[in-house]
XYZ file of C-alpha atoms in Angstrom:
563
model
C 20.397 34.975 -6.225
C 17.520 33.478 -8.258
C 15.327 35.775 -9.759
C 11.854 34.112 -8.889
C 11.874 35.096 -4.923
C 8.058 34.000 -4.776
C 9.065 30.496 -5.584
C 12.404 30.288 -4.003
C 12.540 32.893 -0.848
C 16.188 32.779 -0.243
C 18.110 35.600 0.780
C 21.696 35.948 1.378
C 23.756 38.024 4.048
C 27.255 39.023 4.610
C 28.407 38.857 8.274
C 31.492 40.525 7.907
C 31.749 41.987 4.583
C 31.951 41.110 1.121
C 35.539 42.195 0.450
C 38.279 39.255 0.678
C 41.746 40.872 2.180
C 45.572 39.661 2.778
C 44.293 39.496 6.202
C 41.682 37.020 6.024
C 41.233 34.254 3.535
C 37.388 33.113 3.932
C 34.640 34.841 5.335
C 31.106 33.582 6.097
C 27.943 33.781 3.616
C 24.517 33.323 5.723
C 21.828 31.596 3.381
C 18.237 31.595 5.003
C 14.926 31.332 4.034
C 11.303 31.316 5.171
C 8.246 29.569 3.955
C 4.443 29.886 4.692
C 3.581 26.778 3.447
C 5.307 23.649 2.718
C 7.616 24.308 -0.790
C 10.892 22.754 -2.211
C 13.477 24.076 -4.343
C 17.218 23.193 -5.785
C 18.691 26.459 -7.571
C 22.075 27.561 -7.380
C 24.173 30.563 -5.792
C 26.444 32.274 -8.020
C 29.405 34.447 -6.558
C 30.656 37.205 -8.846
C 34.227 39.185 -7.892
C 35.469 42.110 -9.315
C 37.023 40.202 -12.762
C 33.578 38.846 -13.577
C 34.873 35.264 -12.877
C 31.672 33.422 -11.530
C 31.555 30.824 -9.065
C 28.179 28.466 -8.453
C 27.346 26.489 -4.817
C 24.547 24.582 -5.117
C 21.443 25.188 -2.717
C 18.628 23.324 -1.691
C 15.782 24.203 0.380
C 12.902 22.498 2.012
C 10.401 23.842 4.490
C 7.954 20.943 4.864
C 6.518 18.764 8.073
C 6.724 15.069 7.327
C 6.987 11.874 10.250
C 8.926 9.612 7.603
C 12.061 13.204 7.817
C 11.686 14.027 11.651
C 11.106 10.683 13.283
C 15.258 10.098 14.180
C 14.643 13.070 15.958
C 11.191 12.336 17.506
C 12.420 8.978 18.528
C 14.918 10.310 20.816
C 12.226 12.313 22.584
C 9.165 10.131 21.879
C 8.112 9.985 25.428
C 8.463 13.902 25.952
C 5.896 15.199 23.016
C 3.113 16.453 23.769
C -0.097 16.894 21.566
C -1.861 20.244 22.149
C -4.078 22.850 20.283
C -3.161 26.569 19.519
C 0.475 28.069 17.342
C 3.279 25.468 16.959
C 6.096 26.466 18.703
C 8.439 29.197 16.197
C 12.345 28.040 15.192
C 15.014 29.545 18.075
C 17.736 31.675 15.873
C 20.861 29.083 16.836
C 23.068 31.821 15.335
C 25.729 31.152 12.885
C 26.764 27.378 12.892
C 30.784 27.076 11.707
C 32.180 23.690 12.407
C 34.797 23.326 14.964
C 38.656 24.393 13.539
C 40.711 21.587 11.916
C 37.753 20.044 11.548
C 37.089 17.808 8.102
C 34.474 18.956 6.022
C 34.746 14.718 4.604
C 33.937 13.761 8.369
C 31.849 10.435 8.212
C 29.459 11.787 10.343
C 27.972 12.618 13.737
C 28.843 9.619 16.107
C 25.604 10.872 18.046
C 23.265 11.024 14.923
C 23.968 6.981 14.455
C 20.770 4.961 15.263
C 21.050 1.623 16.837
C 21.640 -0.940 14.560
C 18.723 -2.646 15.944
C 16.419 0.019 15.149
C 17.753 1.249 12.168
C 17.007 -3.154 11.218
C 13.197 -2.941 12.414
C 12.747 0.655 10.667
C 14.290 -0.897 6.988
C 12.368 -3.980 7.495
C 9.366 -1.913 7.680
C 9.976 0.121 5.045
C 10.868 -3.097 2.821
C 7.773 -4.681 3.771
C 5.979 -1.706 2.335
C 7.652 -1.450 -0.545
C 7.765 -5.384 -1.302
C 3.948 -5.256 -0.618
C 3.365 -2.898 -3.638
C 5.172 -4.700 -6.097
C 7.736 -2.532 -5.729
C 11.013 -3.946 -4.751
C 12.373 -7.192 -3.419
C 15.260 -6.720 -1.550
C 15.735 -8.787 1.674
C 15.838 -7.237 5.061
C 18.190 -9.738 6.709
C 21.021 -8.439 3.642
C 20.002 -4.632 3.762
C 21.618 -2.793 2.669
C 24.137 -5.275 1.446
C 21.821 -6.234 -1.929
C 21.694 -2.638 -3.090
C 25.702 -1.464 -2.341
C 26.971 -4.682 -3.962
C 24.525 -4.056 -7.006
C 25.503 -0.627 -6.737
C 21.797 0.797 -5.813
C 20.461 -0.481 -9.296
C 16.863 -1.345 -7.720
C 17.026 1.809 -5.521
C 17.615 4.029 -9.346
C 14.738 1.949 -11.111
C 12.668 2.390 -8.266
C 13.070 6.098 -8.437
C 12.743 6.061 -12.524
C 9.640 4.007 -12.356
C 8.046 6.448 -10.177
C 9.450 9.311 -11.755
C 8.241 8.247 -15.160
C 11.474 9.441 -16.477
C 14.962 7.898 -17.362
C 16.728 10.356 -14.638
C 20.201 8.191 -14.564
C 20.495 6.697 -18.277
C 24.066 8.543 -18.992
C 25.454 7.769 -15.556
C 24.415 4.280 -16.034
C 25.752 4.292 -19.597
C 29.046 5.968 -18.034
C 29.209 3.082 -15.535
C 28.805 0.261 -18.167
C 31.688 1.702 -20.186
C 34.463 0.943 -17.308
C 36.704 -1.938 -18.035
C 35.726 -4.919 -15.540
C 38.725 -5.194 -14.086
C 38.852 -1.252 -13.511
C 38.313 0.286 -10.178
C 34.599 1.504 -10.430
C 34.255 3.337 -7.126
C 34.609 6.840 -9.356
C 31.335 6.410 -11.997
C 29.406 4.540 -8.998
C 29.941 7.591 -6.699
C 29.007 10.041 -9.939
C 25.970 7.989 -9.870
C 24.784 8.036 -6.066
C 25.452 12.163 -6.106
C 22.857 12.261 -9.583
C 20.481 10.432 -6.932
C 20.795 12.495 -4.056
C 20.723 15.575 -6.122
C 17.735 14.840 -7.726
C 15.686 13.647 -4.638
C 16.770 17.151 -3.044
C 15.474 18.606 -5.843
C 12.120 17.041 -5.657
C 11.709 17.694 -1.574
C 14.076 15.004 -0.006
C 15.728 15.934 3.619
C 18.976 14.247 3.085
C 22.195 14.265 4.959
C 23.461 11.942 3.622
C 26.967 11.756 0.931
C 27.720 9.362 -1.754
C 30.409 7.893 -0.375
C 27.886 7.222 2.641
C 25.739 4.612 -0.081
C 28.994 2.948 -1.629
C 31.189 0.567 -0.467
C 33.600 0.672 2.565
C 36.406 1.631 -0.156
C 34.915 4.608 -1.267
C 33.485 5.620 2.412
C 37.111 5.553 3.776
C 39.223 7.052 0.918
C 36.772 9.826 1.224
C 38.125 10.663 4.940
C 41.200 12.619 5.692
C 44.645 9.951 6.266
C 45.336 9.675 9.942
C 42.089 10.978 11.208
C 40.002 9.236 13.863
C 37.168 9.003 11.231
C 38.989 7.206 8.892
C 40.539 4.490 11.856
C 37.482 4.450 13.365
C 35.400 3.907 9.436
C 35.521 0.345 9.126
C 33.593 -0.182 12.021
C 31.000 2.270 12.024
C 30.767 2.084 7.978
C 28.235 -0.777 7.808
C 25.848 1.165 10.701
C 26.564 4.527 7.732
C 25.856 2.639 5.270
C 22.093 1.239 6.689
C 21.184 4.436 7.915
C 22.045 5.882 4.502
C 19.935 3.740 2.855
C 16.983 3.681 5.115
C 16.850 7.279 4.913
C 16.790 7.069 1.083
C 13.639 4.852 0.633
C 12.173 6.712 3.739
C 12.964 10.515 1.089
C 11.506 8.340 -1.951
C 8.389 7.013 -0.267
C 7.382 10.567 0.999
C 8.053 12.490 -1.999
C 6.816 9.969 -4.872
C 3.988 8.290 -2.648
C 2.821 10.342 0.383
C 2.608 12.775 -2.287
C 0.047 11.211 -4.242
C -2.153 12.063 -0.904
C -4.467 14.656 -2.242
C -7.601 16.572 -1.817
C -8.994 15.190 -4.514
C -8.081 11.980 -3.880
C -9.046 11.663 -0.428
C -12.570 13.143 -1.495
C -12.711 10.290 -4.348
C -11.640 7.653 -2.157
C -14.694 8.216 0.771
C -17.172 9.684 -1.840
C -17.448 13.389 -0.873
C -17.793 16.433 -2.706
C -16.369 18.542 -0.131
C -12.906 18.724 0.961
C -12.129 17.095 4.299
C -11.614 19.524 7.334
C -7.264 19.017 8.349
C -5.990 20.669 11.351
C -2.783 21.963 10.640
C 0.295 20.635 12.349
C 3.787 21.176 12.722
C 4.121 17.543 13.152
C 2.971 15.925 10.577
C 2.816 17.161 6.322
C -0.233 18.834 5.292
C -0.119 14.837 2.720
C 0.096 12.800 6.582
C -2.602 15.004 7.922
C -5.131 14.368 4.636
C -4.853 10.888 5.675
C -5.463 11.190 9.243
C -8.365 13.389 8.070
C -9.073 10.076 5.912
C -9.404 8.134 8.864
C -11.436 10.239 10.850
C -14.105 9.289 7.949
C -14.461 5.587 9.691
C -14.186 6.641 13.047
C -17.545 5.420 14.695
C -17.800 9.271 16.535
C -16.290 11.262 13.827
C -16.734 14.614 15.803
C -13.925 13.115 17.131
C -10.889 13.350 14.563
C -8.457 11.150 14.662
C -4.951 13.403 15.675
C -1.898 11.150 15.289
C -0.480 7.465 14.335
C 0.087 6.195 17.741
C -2.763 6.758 20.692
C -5.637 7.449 18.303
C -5.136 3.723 16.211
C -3.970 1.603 18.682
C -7.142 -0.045 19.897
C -8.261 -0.974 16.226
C -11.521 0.227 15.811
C -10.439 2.853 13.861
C -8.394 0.283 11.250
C -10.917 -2.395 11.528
C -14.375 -0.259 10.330
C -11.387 1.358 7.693
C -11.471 -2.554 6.215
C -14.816 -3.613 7.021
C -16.136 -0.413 5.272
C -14.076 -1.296 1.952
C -14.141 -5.222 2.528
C -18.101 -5.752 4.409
C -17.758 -9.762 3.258
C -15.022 -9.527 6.439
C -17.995 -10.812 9.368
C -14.990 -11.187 11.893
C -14.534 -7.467 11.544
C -18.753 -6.688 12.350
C -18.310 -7.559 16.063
C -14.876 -5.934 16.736
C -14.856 -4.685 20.583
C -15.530 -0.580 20.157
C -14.898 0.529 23.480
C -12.078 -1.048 24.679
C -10.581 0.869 26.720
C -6.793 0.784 27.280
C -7.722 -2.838 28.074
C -4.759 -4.552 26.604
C -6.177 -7.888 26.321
C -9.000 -6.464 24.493
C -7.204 -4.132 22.606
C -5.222 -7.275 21.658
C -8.058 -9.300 20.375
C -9.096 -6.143 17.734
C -5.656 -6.059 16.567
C -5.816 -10.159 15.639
C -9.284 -9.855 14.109
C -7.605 -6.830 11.852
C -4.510 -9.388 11.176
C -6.857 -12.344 10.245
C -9.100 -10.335 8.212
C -5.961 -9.141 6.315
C -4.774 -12.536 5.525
C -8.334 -13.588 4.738
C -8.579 -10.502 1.952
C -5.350 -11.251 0.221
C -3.539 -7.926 1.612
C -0.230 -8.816 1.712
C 0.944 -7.099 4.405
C 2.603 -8.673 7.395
C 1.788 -6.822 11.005
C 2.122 -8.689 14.363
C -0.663 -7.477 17.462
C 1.745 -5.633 19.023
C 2.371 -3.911 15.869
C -1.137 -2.255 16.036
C -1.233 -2.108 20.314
C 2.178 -0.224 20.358
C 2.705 1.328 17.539
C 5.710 3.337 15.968
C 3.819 6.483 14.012
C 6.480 6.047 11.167
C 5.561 2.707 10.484
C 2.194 3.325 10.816
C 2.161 5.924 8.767
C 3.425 3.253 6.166
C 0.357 0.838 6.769
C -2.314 3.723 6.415
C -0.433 4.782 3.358
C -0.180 1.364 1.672
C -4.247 0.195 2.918
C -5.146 4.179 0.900
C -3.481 3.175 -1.875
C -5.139 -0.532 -2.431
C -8.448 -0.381 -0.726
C -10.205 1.917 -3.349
C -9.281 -1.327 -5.611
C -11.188 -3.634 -3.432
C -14.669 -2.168 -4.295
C -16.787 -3.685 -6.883
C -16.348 -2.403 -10.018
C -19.667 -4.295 -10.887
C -21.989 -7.172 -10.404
C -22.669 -10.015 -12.058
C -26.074 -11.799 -12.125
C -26.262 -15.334 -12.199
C -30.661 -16.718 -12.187
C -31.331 -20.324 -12.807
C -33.106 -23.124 -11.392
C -31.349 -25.812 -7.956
C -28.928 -27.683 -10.009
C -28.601 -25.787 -13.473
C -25.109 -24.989 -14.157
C -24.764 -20.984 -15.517
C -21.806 -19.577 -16.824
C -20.929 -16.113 -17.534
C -18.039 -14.336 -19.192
C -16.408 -11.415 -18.259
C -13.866 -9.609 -20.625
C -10.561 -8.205 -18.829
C -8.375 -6.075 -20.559
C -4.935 -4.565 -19.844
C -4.351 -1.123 -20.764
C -0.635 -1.537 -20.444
C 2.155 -2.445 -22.689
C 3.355 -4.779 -19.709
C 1.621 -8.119 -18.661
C -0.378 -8.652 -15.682
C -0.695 -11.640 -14.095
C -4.180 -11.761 -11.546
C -4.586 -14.474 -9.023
C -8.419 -16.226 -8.570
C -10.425 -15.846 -5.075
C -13.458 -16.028 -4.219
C -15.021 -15.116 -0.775
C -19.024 -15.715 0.043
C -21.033 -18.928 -1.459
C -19.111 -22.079 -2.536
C -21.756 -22.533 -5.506
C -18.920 -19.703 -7.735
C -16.150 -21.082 -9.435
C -13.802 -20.441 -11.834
C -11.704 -23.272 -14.286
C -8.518 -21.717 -13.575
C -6.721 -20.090 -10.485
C -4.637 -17.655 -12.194
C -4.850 -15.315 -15.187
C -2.493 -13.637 -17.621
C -3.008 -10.495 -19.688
C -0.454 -9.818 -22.019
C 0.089 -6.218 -22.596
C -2.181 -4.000 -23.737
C -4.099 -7.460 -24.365
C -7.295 -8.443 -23.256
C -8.826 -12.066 -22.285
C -12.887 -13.943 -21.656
C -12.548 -15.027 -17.999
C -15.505 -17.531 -17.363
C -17.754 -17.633 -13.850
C -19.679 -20.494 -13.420
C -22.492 -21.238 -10.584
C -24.684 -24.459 -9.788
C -26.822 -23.878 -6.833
C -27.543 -26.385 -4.759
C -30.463 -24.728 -2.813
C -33.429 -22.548 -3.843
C -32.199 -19.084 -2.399
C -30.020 -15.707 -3.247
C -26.825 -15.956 -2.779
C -23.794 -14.070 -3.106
C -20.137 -14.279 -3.380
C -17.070 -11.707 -4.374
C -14.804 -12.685 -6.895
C -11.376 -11.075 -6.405
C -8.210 -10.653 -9.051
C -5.253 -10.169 -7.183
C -2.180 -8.974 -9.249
C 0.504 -11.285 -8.629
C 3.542 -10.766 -6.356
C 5.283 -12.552 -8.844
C 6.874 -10.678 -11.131
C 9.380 -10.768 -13.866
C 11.172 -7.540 -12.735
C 11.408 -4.965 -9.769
C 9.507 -2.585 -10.113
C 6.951 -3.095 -12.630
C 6.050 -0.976 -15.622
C 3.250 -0.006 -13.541
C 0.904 -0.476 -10.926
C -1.759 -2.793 -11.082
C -5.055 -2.934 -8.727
C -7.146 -5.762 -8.058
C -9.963 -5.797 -10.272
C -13.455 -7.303 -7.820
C -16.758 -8.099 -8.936
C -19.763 -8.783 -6.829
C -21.253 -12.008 -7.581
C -25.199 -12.723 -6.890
C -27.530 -15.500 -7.663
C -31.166 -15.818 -7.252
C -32.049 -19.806 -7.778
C -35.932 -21.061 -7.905
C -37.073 -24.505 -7.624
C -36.559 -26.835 -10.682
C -39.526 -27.085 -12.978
C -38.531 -29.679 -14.652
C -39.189 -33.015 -13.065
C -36.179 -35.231 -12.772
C -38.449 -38.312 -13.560
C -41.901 -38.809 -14.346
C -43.564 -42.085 -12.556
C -45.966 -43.850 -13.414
C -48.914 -45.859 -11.225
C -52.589 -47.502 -11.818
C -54.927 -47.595 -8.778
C -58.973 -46.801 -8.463
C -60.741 -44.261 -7.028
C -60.166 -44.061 -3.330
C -58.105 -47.219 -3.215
C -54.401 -46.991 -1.522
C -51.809 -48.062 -3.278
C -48.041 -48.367 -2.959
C -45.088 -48.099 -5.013
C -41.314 -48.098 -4.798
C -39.208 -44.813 -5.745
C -35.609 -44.738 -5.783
C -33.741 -41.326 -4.308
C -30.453 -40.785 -4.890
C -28.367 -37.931 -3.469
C -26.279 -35.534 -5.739
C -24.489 -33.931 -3.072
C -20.824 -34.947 -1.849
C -22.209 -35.297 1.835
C -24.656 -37.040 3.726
C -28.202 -35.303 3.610
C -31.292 -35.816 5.279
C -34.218 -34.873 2.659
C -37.921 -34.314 3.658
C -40.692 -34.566 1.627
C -43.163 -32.400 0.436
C -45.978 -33.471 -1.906
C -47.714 -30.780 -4.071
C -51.013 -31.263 -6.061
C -50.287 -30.598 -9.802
C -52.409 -31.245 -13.081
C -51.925 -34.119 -14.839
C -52.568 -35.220 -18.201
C -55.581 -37.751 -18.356
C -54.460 -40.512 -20.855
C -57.894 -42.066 -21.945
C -58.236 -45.727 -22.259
C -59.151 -47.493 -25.458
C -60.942 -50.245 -23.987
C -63.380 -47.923 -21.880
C -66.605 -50.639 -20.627
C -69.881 -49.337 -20.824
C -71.728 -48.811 -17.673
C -74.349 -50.953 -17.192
C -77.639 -49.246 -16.597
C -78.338 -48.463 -12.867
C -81.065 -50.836 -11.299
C -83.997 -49.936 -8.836
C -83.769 -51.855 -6.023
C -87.427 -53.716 -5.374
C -88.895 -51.976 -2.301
C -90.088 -54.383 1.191
């Protein structure tokens, strides 16, 4: 056994003995362990007999609470949980678990533990949409997982080296490169799918899934024993296998390389508090999924209130709605959302389409439908609460920009952007507020670790403040799947403060005397693109007295003569 039992609490038992005989060929080895908090480990087992020949079994152990591992289960007996307060309910000791005699150990799997295809195709579209949404992959949901078995997995393994920050598979990939085109390949593409399980197991993934499971029908059925009813029954349950082998790899690589990134701190940074945020512990959900539920508790409107799950607690969007309108306050459709509705579904209905709109209107590219939001699965809920805590922090100001002139004066400012990274980045324009902002250009490039003068410019066409938001949206499209790295928007807050123009736009001219009335002819002509009606407001202002050359004398005043 491993040495470090704090770190890997595995222990070992011998049902019926440690000594092989001529009577008996195999006897069972119990492995068990037992965790206090959530922990992850991949170590091995070695077996030492009496000539000191040594013989390793792999083992890997995982005692964490996540909806993204459990929900196949849930989802069976959705309508049969029950929320409550007080001790989760303790494991029940199933005793030992052999499989059945004659069985095969290769056995394709569990006819009962197959999901519908149906679901299975709503669950990976999800999980796509997520993924596609940050940039990170672009693989279709109508040909999952089709794409990634005839590529063999290629953006599933840069995927998980991108996030990893290391280049896990670069001899199996090297390995797989070397075999002759015309060479069977199955072998090196299997050696590569067993490096990928093996290494998300190490780093906290609940898989049971096998190799063969992720490659093509080929390898799937010469893995099963000849004659048995998994292998005539394999080529038509392979391709249902094969999607729920997939899904529940970019379900293990989302929770361990994203949901992870769900921290204290982060959560504290994210809604500005110095304090950690109170969790209640579940056996539900992982202490990462309960951080964000604490997360949204933070917008609730009553937040001695906490928000408890991904289902009842979000589906009448005022939770999600003040969530954006907090981070994105230029959103009015989200100011007069409906905050007690109820269980009215009509009006439950009208919050969710106001939180869709809103969405679409901030450039957050992520696709729901109402019913999405009014009936929601907690898995893929989960998803959308993870991917709004990973952007929204980007859609806050990162400062403001002052723009003071008089009506009509054009202003331009420049902004320097830089990109810290070796890769480029490619931002798409918006703005959102006052028309008066503009930019010359609706996209912007940044060449790696490059930086470039991005001009504002602002004519105001009224003597007021205004304000706008300017918004730089990194593009969705990319060169390559993943990216080097992750991009955020990068938003300033834009605000003007325009006077009335001082500086006359012609100076007329006119010759009357004192107290006498004249008229004279001025010609107005409107700047604007659209019909205006102007009124007029005259203002007393000093003027310069031009004297005249020819001034007459004034004649000497005369008495008149008296009667």
């Amino acid at each position: 056994l491993p040495l470090d039992t704090a770190q890997i609490p595995l222990q070992i038992d011998f049902p019926s003995g440690v000594h092989l005989g001529s009577k008996s060929d195999s006897i069972p080895v119990v492995l068990s362990f037992i965790a206090s908090k959530p922990t992850s480990f991949a170590t091995t087992v070695d077996f030492i007999v009496d000539d000191g020949n040594r013989f390793s079994l792999p083992v890997h152990g995982l005692a964490d609470n996540s909806i993204l591992s459990v929900w196949p289960f849930l989802s069976l007996r959705r309508y049969s949980i029950q929320f409550g307060e007080g001790h989760g309910i303790t494991c029940v000791d199933l005793g030992l678990r052999s499989p059945p005699a004659g069985s095969s150990t290769a056995g394709l799997t569990n006819i009962d533990n197959i999901r519908p295809a149906s679901e299975i195709a709503s669950a990976a579209a999800n999980t796509l949409r997520f993924l596609a949404s940050l940039n990170m992959i672009e693989v279709s949901g109508h040909a999952f997982p089709t794409d990634l078995v005839a590529s063999n997995g290629e953006p599933i393994l840069r995927l998980v080296e991108f996030l990893s920050g290391s280049t896990v598979f670069k001899s199996e990939l090297h390995a797989l490169s070397l075999v002759p085109s015309k060479s069977d390949t199955t072998p090196a593409v299997l050696n590569l799918y067993e490096k990928l399980l093996s290494y998300l197991r190490a780093h906290g993934a609940v898989l049971t899934v096998k190799a063969e499971h992720l490659g093509p029908l080929s390898a799937m059925v010469s893995a099963l024993p000849i004659g048995s009813w998994e292998r005539q029954t394999a080529e038509k349950l392979a391709p249902s296998v094969s999607r729920q082998a997939w899904f529940n790899v970019l379900s293990q690589i989302i929770k361990i390389f994203l949901l992870e990134r769900v921290t204290t701190k982060s959560v504290c940074e994210a809604i500005g508090c110095s304090t950690f945020p109170t969790c209640i512990p579940s056996n539900l959900y992982s202490s990462h999924e309960t951080l964000l539920l604490a997360w949204l508790t933070h917008y609730r409107k009553d937040r001695s209130v906490p928000v408890t799950n991904f289902e009842n607690d979000l589906r009448d969007g005022t939770v999600l709605g003040n969530l954006l309108f907090a981070h994105l306050p230029y959103l009015k459709q989200l100011s007069n959302l409906d905050e007690s509705p109820d269980d009215d579904q009509e009006r439950m209905t009208s919050n969710a389409q106001k939180i869709i709109s809103s969405m679409e209107e901030a450039g957050l590219d992520y696709q729901v439908s109402a019913s999405f939001i009014v009936s929601p699965n907690p898995r893929d809920m989960l998803l959308l609460v993870l991917y709004l805590f990973t952007v929204l922090p980007g859609y806050l100001p990162r400062s403001t920009v002052e723009f003071t002139g008089a009506v009509h004066e054009n202003i331009t400012k420049t902004v320097t952007l830089k990109n810290p990274f070796a890769s480029e980045v490619i931002y798409d324009v918006r703005f959102d507020g006052c028309a008066d902002f503009h930019a010359s250009s609706k996209s912007i490039m940044l060449s790696g670790r490059g930086s470039e003068l991005f001009q504002i410019a602002f004519c105001g066409r009224f003597a007021r403040n205004d304000s706008a938001v300017l918004r730089l949206i990194p593009s969705r499209q990319l060169r390559t799947r993943p990216p080097s790295m992750l991009s955020q928007p990068v938003v300033f807050s834009l605000v003007s403060s325009v006077s009335e123009s001082l500086t006359p736009q012609a100076t007329l001219t006119t010759r009357s005397n004192l107290y006498e009335a004249t008229t004279f002819v001025m010609e107005l002509r409107n700047t604007l693109d659209k019909d205006c009606t102007f009124s007029i407001d005259c203002s007393h202002q000093l003027a310069k007295i031009i004297p005249n050359r020819h001034t007459a004398k004034m004649a000497p005043a005369v008495d008149k003569p008296s009667s």
